[in-house]
């Protein structure tokens, strides 16, 4: 777009890819988010110092913070996002349920209001178990618990409230019926300042663990053209109801009979926006900027999907140890490159994965003429991705994409946790022995540091590996 | 034709690899496995080998001490030298000091000194990367020592509690 860019980073992110890509940038504080990425005043000071006209808040931290959006406006800096009132009403789960109901986009049956333990227990009985305990200000599965029986309720309330207080500074809770089986289907919307709101296809993000999305696709196998229109209309009604401007996502739970319930609206760019970009050829971030500059949308009322796109999120976590987040130095990184493959990486070789932020390392996306082609491309791409250092979920992702469940599209929100329990690998694959043997038996490559070796020397590939942790430590999580 | 033999260790498991070199080909025997390999391509540390009609590609990093192979999303870290022989593991080893599996913050301390706990009982909740992780008792035990408190920041490996095994038959 030819715009000059400036960025900010915490002390933990000095030299990370986003810091290197921008035209200019500065450090805004220590690693803990409260002293840096969640400190709106510091970010605004930095923006003023670097003479920024606008701030794109990304998709975490302050991206759904109405106060920050207002502070930007007060400072004369454009906040690239919806109006603060829209953020506020959709950010409050109770309010968003009321607004959706009034707009004719029915929410999941539930309870929001007084949230003392006794009332919640009473309401949970009324709604019927299993129920979900959710943080009113929550998102991304934080501050959320599924409760199957009354005796588990008080523990879940305690945990959810604490997590919500830590993550959002507000421990208010609500209840929702646990809809089962359900698919997570969401509609991307774009709205311009003339009041035009359009649905830009759906994404299916049913494959989740701990309410964190793992694999997403666009379009959804479960959505036919008629359902696409109905979902799109429901999303647009809600967007209009809050005078939405910019890019947003309306999330639904879709049942097997085609009925769907409003879950929540994310008033920002989604992590998984890339799959929509691949099947529409539109750059959603570019549209966010153009809309913020007052441009009118030029997309048709109902964009059609072109092919199929799938995204896999690569996390630094150990699937064989309860998916425990991993941190440490990335000793080696090979990224895949092939036609139809896109990698959005937040890390690079030689970088330390710190325990301060989300353990997502990158997103690997593949686009093809149909779902089978996109799946094959994504699988090959993941096989060509090599991360040496912190353990990752890459093998787990490959297993899922190779499964019949994925092939048939039998994807529901419970599927990953119910059907994909990773087991420790017992034997060494022949290919691993072959690769090791070839390297051991080919002395020209060994002991003589070639140019590639010297390039890595700065990070001393093995000096910092220390004792290998092949076994989960005693006393890990249950 | 040239012969070579190599050894690798994965934890305490020793792997002997025997190779026969025939020009561009390599015949490999490791335990029950035998393969006839040829090189398809090589780009820095990225190796692509062919065995019959199968292609296998992965990254191999090696130093005189270690060899790391990354293949299909998993990483194998071999030692190239034998590790000193360790005495047989003590069945009570899972008790004693209980290290923190991660760097994070203690958000809940659910045990105190003298408590008797059953297998799976919650001891400590640690929060890291905005997610909670539960440390539980590995077996019937008594809490001998608690070295942390709610709100404390802990590093990986810090001993959080010490446990004494309790005979499960004892009432």
Coordinates of C-alpha atoms in Angstrom, one line a residue:
Chain A
X1 CA 0.0 0.0 0.0
X2 CA 3.1 2.2 0.2
X3 CA 2.4 3.3 3.7
X4 CA 5.3 3.9 6.1
X5 CA 5.1 1.7 9.2
X6 CA 6.2 2.0 12.8
X7 CA 5.8 -0.7 15.5
X8 CA 6.5 -1.3 19.1
X9 CA 7.9 -4.2 21.0
X10 CA 8.5 -5.4 24.6
X11 CA 12.0 -6.2 25.9
X12 CA 11.2 -9.8 25.2
X13 CA 10.6 -9.2 21.5
X14 CA 13.6 -7.1 20.6
X15 CA 14.7 -8.4 17.1
X16 CA 11.6 -10.4 16.5
X17 CA 10.2 -10.5 12.9
X18 CA 7.6 -7.7 13.4
X19 CA 10.3 -5.5 14.8
X20 CA 12.5 -6.1 11.9
X21 CA 9.8 -5.6 9.2
X22 CA 8.7 -2.1 10.2
X23 CA 10.3 1.1 9.0
X24 CA 10.8 2.2 12.5
X25 CA 9.9 1.2 16.1
X26 CA 10.8 1.3 19.7
X27 CA 10.7 -0.6 23.0
X28 CA 7.7 0.2 25.1
X29 CA 8.5 -1.8 28.3
X30 CA 9.3 -5.0 30.0
X31 CA 8.1 -8.4 28.9
X32 CA 5.0 -8.8 31.1
X33 CA 2.1 -7.5 28.9
X34 CA 0.8 -5.1 31.6
X35 CA 4.1 -3.2 31.4
X36 CA 4.1 -3.1 27.6
X37 CA 1.5 -4.4 25.1
X38 CA -1.4 -3.7 27.4
X39 CA -0.1 -0.2 28.5
X40 CA -2.1 2.0 26.1
X41 CA -0.6 5.2 27.3
X42 CA 2.9 4.1 26.6
X43 CA 1.8 2.9 23.2
X44 CA 0.2 6.3 22.4
X45 CA 3.4 8.1 23.6
X46 CA 5.4 6.0 21.2
X47 CA 2.9 6.6 18.4
X48 CA 3.1 10.4 19.0
X49 CA 6.9 10.3 19.1
X50 CA 7.0 8.4 15.8
X51 CA 4.4 10.8 14.3
X52 CA 1.9 8.0 13.5
X53 CA -1.4 8.9 11.9
X54 CA -3.1 5.6 12.7
X55 CA -2.8 2.5 14.9
X56 CA -3.6 -1.0 13.8
X57 CA -4.1 -2.9 17.1
X58 CA -3.5 -6.4 15.7
X59 CA -5.6 -9.3 17.1
X60 CA -4.7 -9.6 20.8
X61 CA -4.0 -7.3 23.7
X62 CA -5.7 -3.9 23.1
X63 CA -7.5 -4.8 19.8
X64 CA -10.9 -5.0 21.5
X65 CA -10.4 -2.3 24.1
X66 CA -12.8 0.5 23.7
X67 CA -11.0 2.8 26.2
X68 CA -7.9 2.5 24.1
X69 CA -9.8 3.3 20.9
X70 CA -11.2 6.4 22.6
X71 CA -7.7 7.5 23.8
X72 CA -6.5 7.2 20.2
X73 CA -9.3 9.4 19.0
X74 CA -8.6 11.9 21.8
X75 CA -4.9 12.0 20.7
X76 CA -5.9 12.6 17.1
X77 CA -4.7 9.2 16.0
X78 CA -7.0 7.0 13.9
X79 CA -7.8 3.6 15.6
X80 CA -8.0 1.1 12.8
X81 CA -11.1 -0.7 14.1
X82 CA -14.7 -0.2 14.8
X83 CA -16.3 2.6 16.8
X84 CA -15.7 2.3 20.6
X85 CA -19.4 1.8 21.2
X86 CA -19.5 -1.2 19.0
X87 CA -16.4 -2.7 20.7
X88 CA -18.0 -2.0 24.1
X89 CA -21.3 -3.6 23.4
X90 CA -19.9 -6.7 21.6
X91 CA -17.1 -7.0 24.2
X92 CA -19.6 -7.5 27.0
X93 CA -21.0 -10.9 26.5
X94 CA -24.2 -10.1 28.4
X95 CA -24.8 -6.9 26.4
X96 CA -23.9 -8.6 23.1
X97 CA -26.5 -11.4 23.8
X98 CA -29.2 -8.7 24.4
X99 CA -28.2 -6.8 21.2
X100 CA -28.2 -9.9 19.1
X101 CA -31.6 -11.0 20.4
X102 CA -33.0 -7.6 19.6
X103 CA -31.4 -7.7 16.1
X104 CA -33.0 -11.1 15.3
X105 CA -29.8 -13.1 15.6
X106 CA -30.7 -15.4 18.6
X107 CA -27.8 -16.2 21.0
X108 CA -27.1 -19.5 22.6
X109 CA -29.7 -20.1 25.4
X110 CA -28.1 -19.0 28.7
X111 CA -28.1 -16.6 31.6
X112 CA -26.4 -13.3 32.2
X113 CA -27.0 -11.0 35.1
X114 CA -26.4 -11.4 38.8
X115 CA -23.5 -13.8 39.0
X116 CA -23.3 -14.7 42.7
X117 CA -22.6 -18.4 43.2
X118 CA -26.2 -19.2 44.4
X119 CA -27.8 -17.5 41.3
X120 CA -25.4 -19.2 38.9
X121 CA -26.2 -22.6 40.5
X122 CA -29.9 -21.9 40.2
X123 CA -29.6 -20.8 36.6
X124 CA -27.4 -23.7 35.7
X125 CA -30.2 -26.1 36.9
X126 CA -32.7 -24.2 34.8
X127 CA -30.6 -24.2 31.6
X128 CA -29.6 -27.8 32.2
X129 CA -26.2 -29.4 32.4
X130 CA -23.7 -29.5 30.8
X131 CA -23.3 -25.7 30.9
X132 CA -20.5 -23.4 30.0
X133 CA -19.2 -20.9 32.6
X134 CA -17.8 -17.9 30.7
X135 CA -16.2 -14.6 31.5
X136 CA -18.5 -11.7 30.4
X137 CA -15.4 -9.9 29.2
X138 CA -13.7 -13.0 27.9
X139 CA -12.5 -14.4 24.6
X140 CA -10.2 -17.1 23.3
X141 CA -11.3 -19.6 25.8
X142 CA -9.8 -17.8 28.7
X143 CA -12.0 -17.7 31.8
X144 CA -14.2 -20.4 30.3
X145 CA -15.1 -23.8 31.9
X146 CA -17.4 -26.6 30.9
X147 CA -19.4 -28.0 33.8
X148 CA -21.0 -31.5 33.5
X149 CA -22.5 -31.8 37.0
X150 CA -23.7 -29.5 39.8
X151 CA -20.9 -30.6 42.2
X152 CA -18.3 -29.3 39.7
X153 CA -19.9 -25.9 39.4
X154 CA -18.3 -24.0 42.4
X155 CA -14.7 -25.1 41.4
X156 CA -15.3 -24.0 37.8
X157 CA -16.7 -20.7 38.9
X158 CA -13.7 -20.1 41.1
X159 CA -11.2 -21.0 38.3
X160 CA -13.0 -19.1 35.6
X161 CA -13.3 -16.0 37.8
X162 CA -9.6 -16.0 38.7
X163 CA -8.6 -16.5 35.0
X164 CA -10.9 -13.7 33.9
X165 CA -9.6 -11.3 36.5
X166 CA -6.0 -12.0 35.5
X167 CA -6.7 -11.9 31.7
X168 CA -9.3 -9.2 31.5
X169 CA -9.3 -7.4 34.9
X170 CA -13.0 -8.3 35.3
X171 CA -14.2 -11.5 36.8
X172 CA -17.9 -11.2 35.9
X173 CA -19.4 -14.5 34.7
X174 CA -22.3 -15.8 32.6
X175 CA -23.7 -19.2 31.7
X176 CA -24.6 -20.8 28.4
X177 CA -26.1 -24.1 27.4
X178 CA -23.4 -26.4 26.2
X179 CA -24.6 -27.2 22.6
X180 CA -23.5 -30.6 21.5
X181 CA -22.5 -31.7 18.9
X182 CA -21.9 -28.3 17.3
X183 CA -19.7 -26.8 14.7
X184 CA -18.0 -23.5 15.1
X185 CA -18.9 -21.4 12.0
X186 CA -18.1 -17.7 11.8
X187 CA -18.9 -15.1 9.3
X188 CA -16.4 -12.5 8.3
X189 CA -18.0 -9.1 7.8
X190 CA -16.7 -5.9 6.3
X191 CA -18.5 -2.6 6.9
X192 CA -17.6 0.8 5.5
X193 CA -18.4 4.3 6.8
X194 CA -21.2 4.7 4.3
X195 CA -23.2 2.1 6.3
X196 CA -22.7 -0.8 3.8
X197 CA -22.2 -4.1 5.6
X198 CA -21.3 -7.3 3.6
X199 CA -20.7 -10.9 4.6
X200 CA -17.3 -12.2 3.3
X201 CA -18.0 -15.9 3.5
X202 CA -17.8 -18.2 6.5
X203 CA -14.9 -19.9 8.2
X204 CA -15.2 -23.2 10.0
X205 CA -13.1 -23.4 13.1
X206 CA -14.6 -26.4 14.9
X207 CA -11.2 -28.1 15.6
X208 CA -10.3 -26.6 18.9
X209 CA -8.4 -27.6 22.1
X210 CA -9.1 -25.9 25.4
X211 CA -11.3 -23.5 23.3
X212 CA -8.3 -22.5 21.3
X213 CA -8.7 -22.9 17.6
X214 CA -6.2 -25.3 16.0
X215 CA -7.3 -25.8 12.3
X216 CA -9.6 -23.5 10.4
X217 CA -11.0 -23.6 6.9
X218 CA -12.9 -21.5 4.4
X219 CA -15.5 -22.3 3.2
X220 CA -17.2 -24.8 5.5
X221 CA -18.3 -28.3 4.2
X222 CA -21.4 -27.9 6.4
X223 CA -22.5 -24.7 4.8
X224 CA -24.5 -24.8 1.5
X225 CA -25.3 -21.7 -0.5
X226 CA -28.7 -21.3 1.2
X227 CA -27.2 -21.6 4.7
X228 CA -24.4 -19.2 3.6
X229 CA -27.0 -16.6 2.8
X230 CA -28.9 -17.1 6.1
X231 CA -25.7 -16.9 8.2
X232 CA -24.5 -13.9 6.2
X233 CA -27.8 -12.1 6.8
X234 CA -27.8 -12.9 10.5
X235 CA -24.2 -11.5 10.8
X236 CA -25.0 -8.4 8.8
X237 CA -28.1 -7.6 11.0
X238 CA -25.9 -7.6 14.0
X239 CA -23.3 -5.5 12.3
X240 CA -25.9 -2.9 11.4
X241 CA -27.4 -3.0 14.9
X242 CA -24.1 -1.8 16.4
X243 CA -23.2 0.6 13.5
X244 CA -20.2 -1.5 12.7
X245 CA -17.3 -0.1 10.7
X246 CA -14.3 -2.2 9.6
X247 CA -13.5 -5.9 9.7
X248 CA -15.3 -8.0 12.2
X249 CA -16.4 -11.6 12.8
X250 CA -19.7 -13.0 14.0
X251 CA -19.3 -16.4 15.5
X252 CA -22.1 -19.0 15.5
X253 CA -22.6 -22.6 16.8
X254 CA -24.1 -24.6 14.0
X255 CA -26.1 -27.7 14.8
X256 CA -26.5 -30.7 12.5
X257 CA -30.0 -29.7 11.5
X258 CA -28.8 -26.4 10.2
X259 CA -30.0 -24.3 13.1
X260 CA -27.4 -21.8 14.4
X261 CA -26.9 -19.7 17.5
X262 CA -25.0 -16.5 17.9
X263 CA -21.9 -17.0 20.1
X264 CA -20.0 -13.8 20.1
X265 CA -18.7 -11.1 17.8
X266 CA -15.0 -10.3 17.6
X267 CA -14.6 -6.6 16.8
X268 CA -11.1 -7.0 15.3
X269 CA -9.1 -9.0 12.7
X270 CA -9.1 -12.7 13.5
X271 CA -6.0 -14.9 13.7
X272 CA -7.6 -17.1 11.0
X273 CA -8.4 -14.2 8.6
X274 CA -5.8 -15.6 6.1
X275 CA -8.1 -18.4 4.9
X276 CA -10.7 -15.9 3.8
X277 CA -8.0 -13.9 2.0
X278 CA -6.9 -17.0 0.1
X279 CA -10.3 -17.9 -1.2
X280 CA -11.5 -14.3 -2.0
X281 CA -8.2 -12.8 -3.1
X282 CA -9.0 -9.8 -0.9
X283 CA -6.5 -8.4 1.6
X284 CA -8.5 -7.9 4.7
X285 CA -5.9 -5.9 6.5
X286 CA -5.6 -3.6 3.5
X287 CA -9.4 -3.2 3.6
X288 CA -9.2 -2.3 7.3
X289 CA -6.8 0.5 6.4
X290 CA -8.8 1.7 3.4
X291 CA -12.1 1.7 5.4
X292 CA -10.3 3.7 8.2
X293 CA -9.3 6.2 5.5
X294 CA -13.0 6.6 4.5
X295 CA -13.0 4.5 1.4
X296 CA -16.2 2.7 0.3
X297 CA -16.2 -1.1 -0.2
X298 CA -15.9 -2.3 -3.8
X299 CA -16.7 -6.0 -3.1
X300 CA -19.9 -7.6 -4.3
X301 CA -22.8 -8.1 -1.9
X302 CA -22.1 -11.9 -1.7
X303 CA -18.5 -12.7 -2.6
X304 CA -18.1 -16.3 -3.9
X305 CA -15.4 -18.7 -2.7
X306 CA -12.7 -19.5 -5.1
X307 CA -11.3 -22.9 -4.1
X308 CA -10.6 -24.0 -0.5
X309 CA -8.2 -22.8 2.1
X310 CA -7.1 -24.4 5.4
X311 CA -4.9 -23.0 8.2
X312 CA -3.0 -24.9 10.9
X313 CA -1.8 -23.1 13.9
X314 CA 1.7 -24.1 15.0
X315 CA 2.1 -23.9 18.8
X316 CA 5.1 -24.4 21.0
X317 CA 3.6 -27.1 23.1
X318 CA 4.2 -30.7 23.9
X319 CA 1.2 -32.8 22.7
X320 CA 2.6 -35.8 24.6
X321 CA 2.6 -34.0 27.9
X322 CA -0.9 -32.6 28.0
X323 CA 0.0 -29.9 25.5
X324 CA 2.1 -28.0 28.0
X325 CA 3.4 -24.8 26.6
X326 CA 7.1 -24.9 25.7
X327 CA 9.6 -22.2 25.7
X328 CA 13.3 -21.9 24.7
X329 CA 15.6 -21.1 21.9
X330 CA 14.7 -22.0 18.3
X331 CA 18.0 -23.6 17.2
X332 CA 16.8 -24.3 13.7
X333 CA 13.9 -23.3 11.6
X334 CA 13.1 -24.4 8.0
X335 CA 9.9 -22.9 6.6
X336 CA 8.0 -24.6 3.8
X337 CA 7.6 -22.9 0.5
X338 CA 5.4 -24.3 -2.3
X339 CA 2.6 -23.1 -4.6
X340 CA -0.5 -22.4 -2.7
X341 CA 1.3 -22.3 0.6
X342 CA 1.4 -19.3 2.9
X343 CA 3.3 -19.1 6.2
X344 CA 2.6 -16.2 8.6
X345 CA 5.5 -16.7 11.1
X346 CA 6.0 -14.7 14.3
X347 CA 9.4 -16.2 15.0
X348 CA 12.7 -16.9 13.3
X349 CA 15.7 -19.1 13.8
X350 CA 17.8 -18.0 16.8
X351 CA 14.9 -16.4 18.6
X352 CA 13.9 -17.3 22.1
X353 CA 10.3 -18.4 22.7
X354 CA 9.4 -16.7 25.9
X355 CA 6.8 -17.8 28.4
X356 CA 5.2 -14.4 28.5
X357 CA 2.9 -14.6 25.5
X358 CA 0.7 -17.0 23.6
X359 CA 2.7 -20.1 22.5
X360 CA 1.6 -19.7 18.9
X361 CA 4.7 -19.7 16.7
X362 CA 3.2 -19.3 13.2
X363 CA 0.3 -20.1 11.0
X364 CA 0.7 -22.4 8.0
X365 CA -2.0 -22.0 5.3
X366 CA -2.7 -23.8 2.1
X367 CA -5.0 -23.0 -0.8
X368 CA -6.2 -25.3 -3.5
X369 CA -9.0 -25.8 -6.0
X370 CA -10.8 -28.1 -3.6
X371 CA -10.6 -29.3 0.0
X372 CA -8.6 -32.4 -0.8
X373 CA -6.0 -30.5 -2.7
X374 CA -5.8 -27.9 0.0
X375 CA -5.4 -30.6 2.6
X376 CA -2.6 -32.3 0.7
X377 CA -0.8 -29.1 0.3
X378 CA -1.1 -28.2 3.9
X379 CA 0.1 -31.7 5.0
X380 CA 3.2 -31.4 2.7
X381 CA 3.9 -28.0 4.0
X382 CA 3.8 -29.2 7.6
X383 CA 6.1 -32.1 6.7
X384 CA 8.5 -29.5 5.2
X385 CA 8.4 -27.4 8.4
X386 CA 11.3 -28.1 10.8
X387 CA 11.4 -26.5 14.2
X388 CA 14.3 -27.6 16.4
X389 CA 14.2 -26.3 19.9
X390 CA 10.9 -26.0 21.7
X391 CA 8.6 -28.9 21.1
X392 CA 5.7 -28.2 18.8
X393 CA 2.3 -29.6 17.7
X394 CA 3.3 -30.1 14.1
X395 CA 3.2 -33.9 14.1
X396 CA -0.2 -33.7 15.8
X397 CA -1.5 -31.4 13.1
X398 CA -0.3 -33.8 10.4
X399 CA -2.1 -36.7 12.2
X400 CA -5.3 -34.7 12.3
X401 CA -5.1 -33.8 8.6
X402 CA -4.4 -37.4 7.6
X403 CA -7.4 -38.8 9.6
X404 CA -10.7 -40.0 8.2
X405 CA -12.5 -37.7 10.5
X406 CA -10.9 -34.7 8.8
X407 CA -11.3 -36.3 5.4
X408 CA -15.0 -36.8 5.9
X409 CA -15.4 -33.3 7.5
X410 CA -16.8 -34.7 10.7
X411 CA -15.5 -31.8 12.6
X412 CA -17.2 -30.6 15.8
X413 CA -16.0 -28.5 18.7
X414 CA -15.4 -31.6 20.8
X415 CA -13.7 -33.7 18.1
X416 CA -10.1 -32.8 18.8
X417 CA -10.2 -33.5 22.5
X418 CA -12.4 -36.6 22.1
X419 CA -10.7 -38.3 19.2
X420 CA -7.2 -37.1 19.0
X421 CA -5.3 -38.1 22.1
X422 CA -1.6 -38.1 21.3
X423 CA 0.3 -41.1 22.5
X424 CA 4.1 -41.0 23.1
X425 CA 6.0 -42.4 20.1
X426 CA 7.4 -45.8 20.9
X427 CA 9.8 -46.6 18.1
X428 CA 12.1 -44.6 16.0
X429 CA 10.7 -44.3 12.4
X430 CA 13.0 -45.9 9.7
X431 CA 13.2 -42.5 8.1
X432 CA 14.8 -41.0 11.2
X433 CA 17.4 -43.8 11.3
X434 CA 18.0 -43.4 7.6
X435 CA 18.6 -39.6 7.9
X436 CA 20.8 -40.1 10.9
X437 CA 22.8 -42.9 9.2
X438 CA 23.3 -40.9 6.1
X439 CA 24.7 -38.0 8.0
X440 CA 26.9 -40.3 10.1
X441 CA 28.2 -42.1 7.1
X442 CA 28.8 -39.1 4.9
X443 CA 32.0 -37.6 6.5
X444 CA 32.4 -34.8 4.0
X445 CA 29.4 -33.0 5.7
X446 CA 30.6 -33.7 9.2
X447 CA 33.2 -31.9 11.2
X448 CA 33.9 -29.5 8.4
X449 CA 31.9 -26.4 9.2
X450 CA 30.5 -25.3 5.9
X451 CA 29.1 -21.9 5.2
X452 CA 25.7 -22.9 6.7
X453 CA 27.4 -24.0 9.9
X454 CA 29.2 -20.7 10.3
X455 CA 26.0 -18.8 9.7
X456 CA 24.4 -20.5 12.7
X457 CA 27.5 -20.2 14.9
X458 CA 26.1 -17.0 16.4
X459 CA 23.4 -19.0 18.0
X460 CA 25.7 -21.8 19.0
X461 CA 23.3 -24.5 18.0
X462 CA 24.0 -27.0 20.7
X463 CA 25.8 -25.0 23.4
X464 CA 22.4 -23.9 24.6
X465 CA 20.4 -27.1 24.2
X466 CA 21.6 -28.2 27.6
X467 CA 20.4 -31.5 28.9
X468 CA 17.8 -32.8 26.6
X469 CA 14.4 -33.1 28.1
X470 CA 13.1 -36.3 26.6
X471 CA 10.7 -37.2 29.4
X472 CA 8.1 -34.9 30.8
X473 CA 9.3 -33.9 34.3
X474 CA 8.0 -35.7 37.3
X475 CA 5.0 -34.0 38.7
X476 CA 3.8 -32.5 35.5
X477 CA 0.1 -31.8 35.1
X478 CA -2.3 -34.7 35.6
Chain B
X1 CA 32.6 -51.0 -1.2
X2 CA 33.5 -49.5 2.2
X3 CA 32.1 -50.4 5.7
X4 CA 31.4 -48.1 8.6
X5 CA 29.7 -48.6 12.0
X6 CA 28.2 -45.9 14.2
X7 CA 26.4 -45.7 17.5
X8 CA 23.8 -43.4 18.8
X9 CA 22.0 -43.2 22.2
X10 CA 18.4 -42.2 22.7
X11 CA 18.2 -41.8 26.5
X12 CA 19.6 -45.2 27.6
X13 CA 18.7 -47.0 24.4
X14 CA 21.7 -47.8 22.3
X15 CA 21.4 -47.9 18.5
X16 CA 24.0 -49.6 16.4
X17 CA 24.1 -48.6 12.7
X18 CA 26.1 -50.5 10.2
X19 CA 26.7 -49.0 6.8
X20 CA 27.9 -50.4 3.5
X21 CA 28.9 -47.7 1.0
X22 CA 28.5 -48.5 -2.7
X23 CA 29.4 -45.4 -4.6
X24 CA 26.3 -43.1 -4.4
X25 CA 24.3 -45.7 -2.5
X26 CA 24.3 -46.6 1.2
X27 CA 23.1 -49.8 2.6
X28 CA 22.0 -49.3 6.2
X29 CA 21.4 -51.8 8.9
X30 CA 20.1 -50.8 12.3
X31 CA 18.5 -53.5 14.5
X32 CA 15.8 -55.2 12.4
X33 CA 15.7 -52.5 9.8
X34 CA 17.7 -52.5 6.6
X35 CA 17.5 -49.9 3.9
X36 CA 19.1 -49.1 0.6
X37 CA 19.5 -45.4 0.5
X38 CA 20.4 -42.8 -2.2
X39 CA 20.6 -39.1 -1.9
X40 CA 17.9 -37.2 -3.8
X41 CA 18.8 -33.7 -2.7
X42 CA 20.7 -31.8 0.0
X43 CA 20.2 -28.2 0.9
X44 CA 22.4 -27.2 3.9
X45 CA 20.9 -29.2 6.8
X46 CA 17.9 -30.4 4.8
X47 CA 18.4 -33.9 3.5
X48 CA 16.1 -35.7 1.1
X49 CA 16.8 -39.5 0.7
X50 CA 15.3 -42.2 -1.4
X51 CA 14.8 -45.8 -0.3
X52 CA 13.1 -47.9 -2.9
X53 CA 10.1 -45.8 -4.1
X54 CA 9.9 -43.9 -0.8
X55 CA 11.2 -40.4 -0.3
X56 CA 12.1 -39.2 3.2
X57 CA 13.1 -35.7 4.0
X58 CA 14.2 -34.1 7.2
X59 CA 16.6 -31.8 8.9
X60 CA 19.7 -33.3 10.5
X61 CA 21.9 -31.1 12.9
X62 CA 25.0 -32.7 14.2
X63 CA 27.9 -31.9 16.5
X64 CA 30.5 -34.3 18.0
X65 CA 28.2 -34.8 21.0
X66 CA 24.7 -34.7 19.6
X67 CA 22.6 -35.4 16.6
X68 CA 19.1 -34.0 16.2
X69 CA 16.8 -35.3 13.5
X70 CA 13.6 -33.4 12.6
X71 CA 11.1 -35.5 10.6
X72 CA 7.4 -35.1 10.0
X73 CA 6.9 -32.6 12.8
X74 CA 8.8 -34.5 15.4
X75 CA 12.4 -34.1 16.7
X76 CA 14.7 -36.9 17.9
X77 CA 17.7 -35.9 20.0
X78 CA 20.4 -38.5 20.0
X79 CA 23.6 -38.5 22.0
X80 CA 26.7 -39.6 20.1
X81 CA 28.5 -40.7 23.3
X82 CA 27.5 -43.2 25.9
X83 CA 26.0 -41.6 29.0
X84 CA 27.5 -42.6 32.3
X85 CA 25.7 -45.6 33.7
X86 CA 23.1 -44.6 36.2
X87 CA 22.0 -46.8 39.1
X88 CA 18.6 -48.4 38.7
X89 CA 15.8 -45.9 39.3
X90 CA 14.5 -45.9 42.8
X91 CA 10.7 -46.6 42.7
X92 CA 10.3 -43.8 45.2
X93 CA 12.1 -41.4 42.9
X94 CA 8.8 -39.8 41.8
X95 CA 8.4 -38.5 45.3
X96 CA 10.9 -36.2 47.0
X97 CA 11.4 -32.8 45.5
X98 CA 8.8 -31.8 43.0
X99 CA 10.2 -29.3 40.5
X100 CA 8.2 -26.7 38.6
X101 CA 7.6 -28.0 35.0
X102 CA 7.6 -24.4 33.7
X103 CA 8.3 -20.8 34.3
X104 CA 5.1 -19.1 35.6
X105 CA 3.2 -17.8 38.5
X106 CA 1.7 -19.8 41.3
X107 CA -2.0 -18.9 41.4
X108 CA -3.2 -21.5 43.9
X109 CA -1.4 -23.4 46.6
X110 CA -3.7 -26.2 47.5
X111 CA -1.5 -28.1 50.0
X112 CA 0.4 -27.4 53.2
X113 CA 3.1 -29.1 55.2
X114 CA 1.8 -32.3 56.9
X115 CA -1.1 -32.8 54.5
X116 CA -1.7 -36.3 53.4
X117 CA -2.6 -36.5 49.7
X118 CA -4.0 -39.2 47.4
X119 CA -2.8 -39.8 43.9
X120 CA -4.1 -37.1 41.6
X121 CA -4.8 -34.6 44.4
X122 CA -4.3 -31.1 43.4
X123 CA -1.1 -29.5 44.9
X124 CA -0.4 -26.3 43.0
X125 CA -1.9 -24.4 40.1
X126 CA 0.7 -22.6 38.0
X127 CA -0.3 -20.0 35.4
X128 CA 2.0 -19.6 32.3
X129 CA 1.1 -18.0 29.0
X130 CA -2.3 -17.1 30.3
X131 CA -3.3 -20.8 30.8
X132 CA -3.5 -22.7 34.0
X133 CA -1.6 -25.9 34.7
X134 CA -2.2 -28.2 37.7
X135 CA 0.4 -30.1 39.6
X136 CA -0.9 -33.2 41.2
X137 CA 0.3 -35.8 43.7
X138 CA 2.1 -38.7 41.8
X139 CA 0.9 -41.2 44.5
X140 CA -0.1 -41.3 48.1
X141 CA 2.2 -38.9 49.9
X142 CA 2.7 -36.6 52.8
X143 CA 3.8 -33.0 52.2
X144 CA 7.2 -32.6 53.8
X145 CA 8.0 -29.1 52.7
X146 CA 6.4 -26.2 50.7
X147 CA 8.8 -23.8 49.2
X148 CA 6.5 -21.4 47.4
X149 CA 3.3 -19.3 48.0
X150 CA 0.4 -18.1 46.0
X151 CA 1.4 -15.2 43.7
X152 CA 5.1 -16.3 43.6
X153 CA 6.9 -16.3 40.3
X154 CA 8.6 -19.6 39.7
X155 CA 11.2 -20.8 37.3
X156 CA 11.4 -24.1 35.5
X157 CA 13.1 -26.7 37.8
X158 CA 12.4 -24.7 41.1
X159 CA 11.5 -27.2 43.8
X160 CA 8.0 -26.2 44.8
X161 CA 7.1 -28.9 47.3
X162 CA 8.7 -32.0 48.7
X163 CA 6.8 -35.2 49.2
X164 CA 7.3 -38.3 51.4
X165 CA 5.7 -41.4 50.1
X166 CA 3.0 -42.9 52.3
X167 CA 2.2 -46.6 52.3
X168 CA -1.2 -46.6 50.7
X169 CA -2.3 -49.5 53.0
X170 CA -1.8 -47.2 56.1
X171 CA -5.2 -46.0 57.2

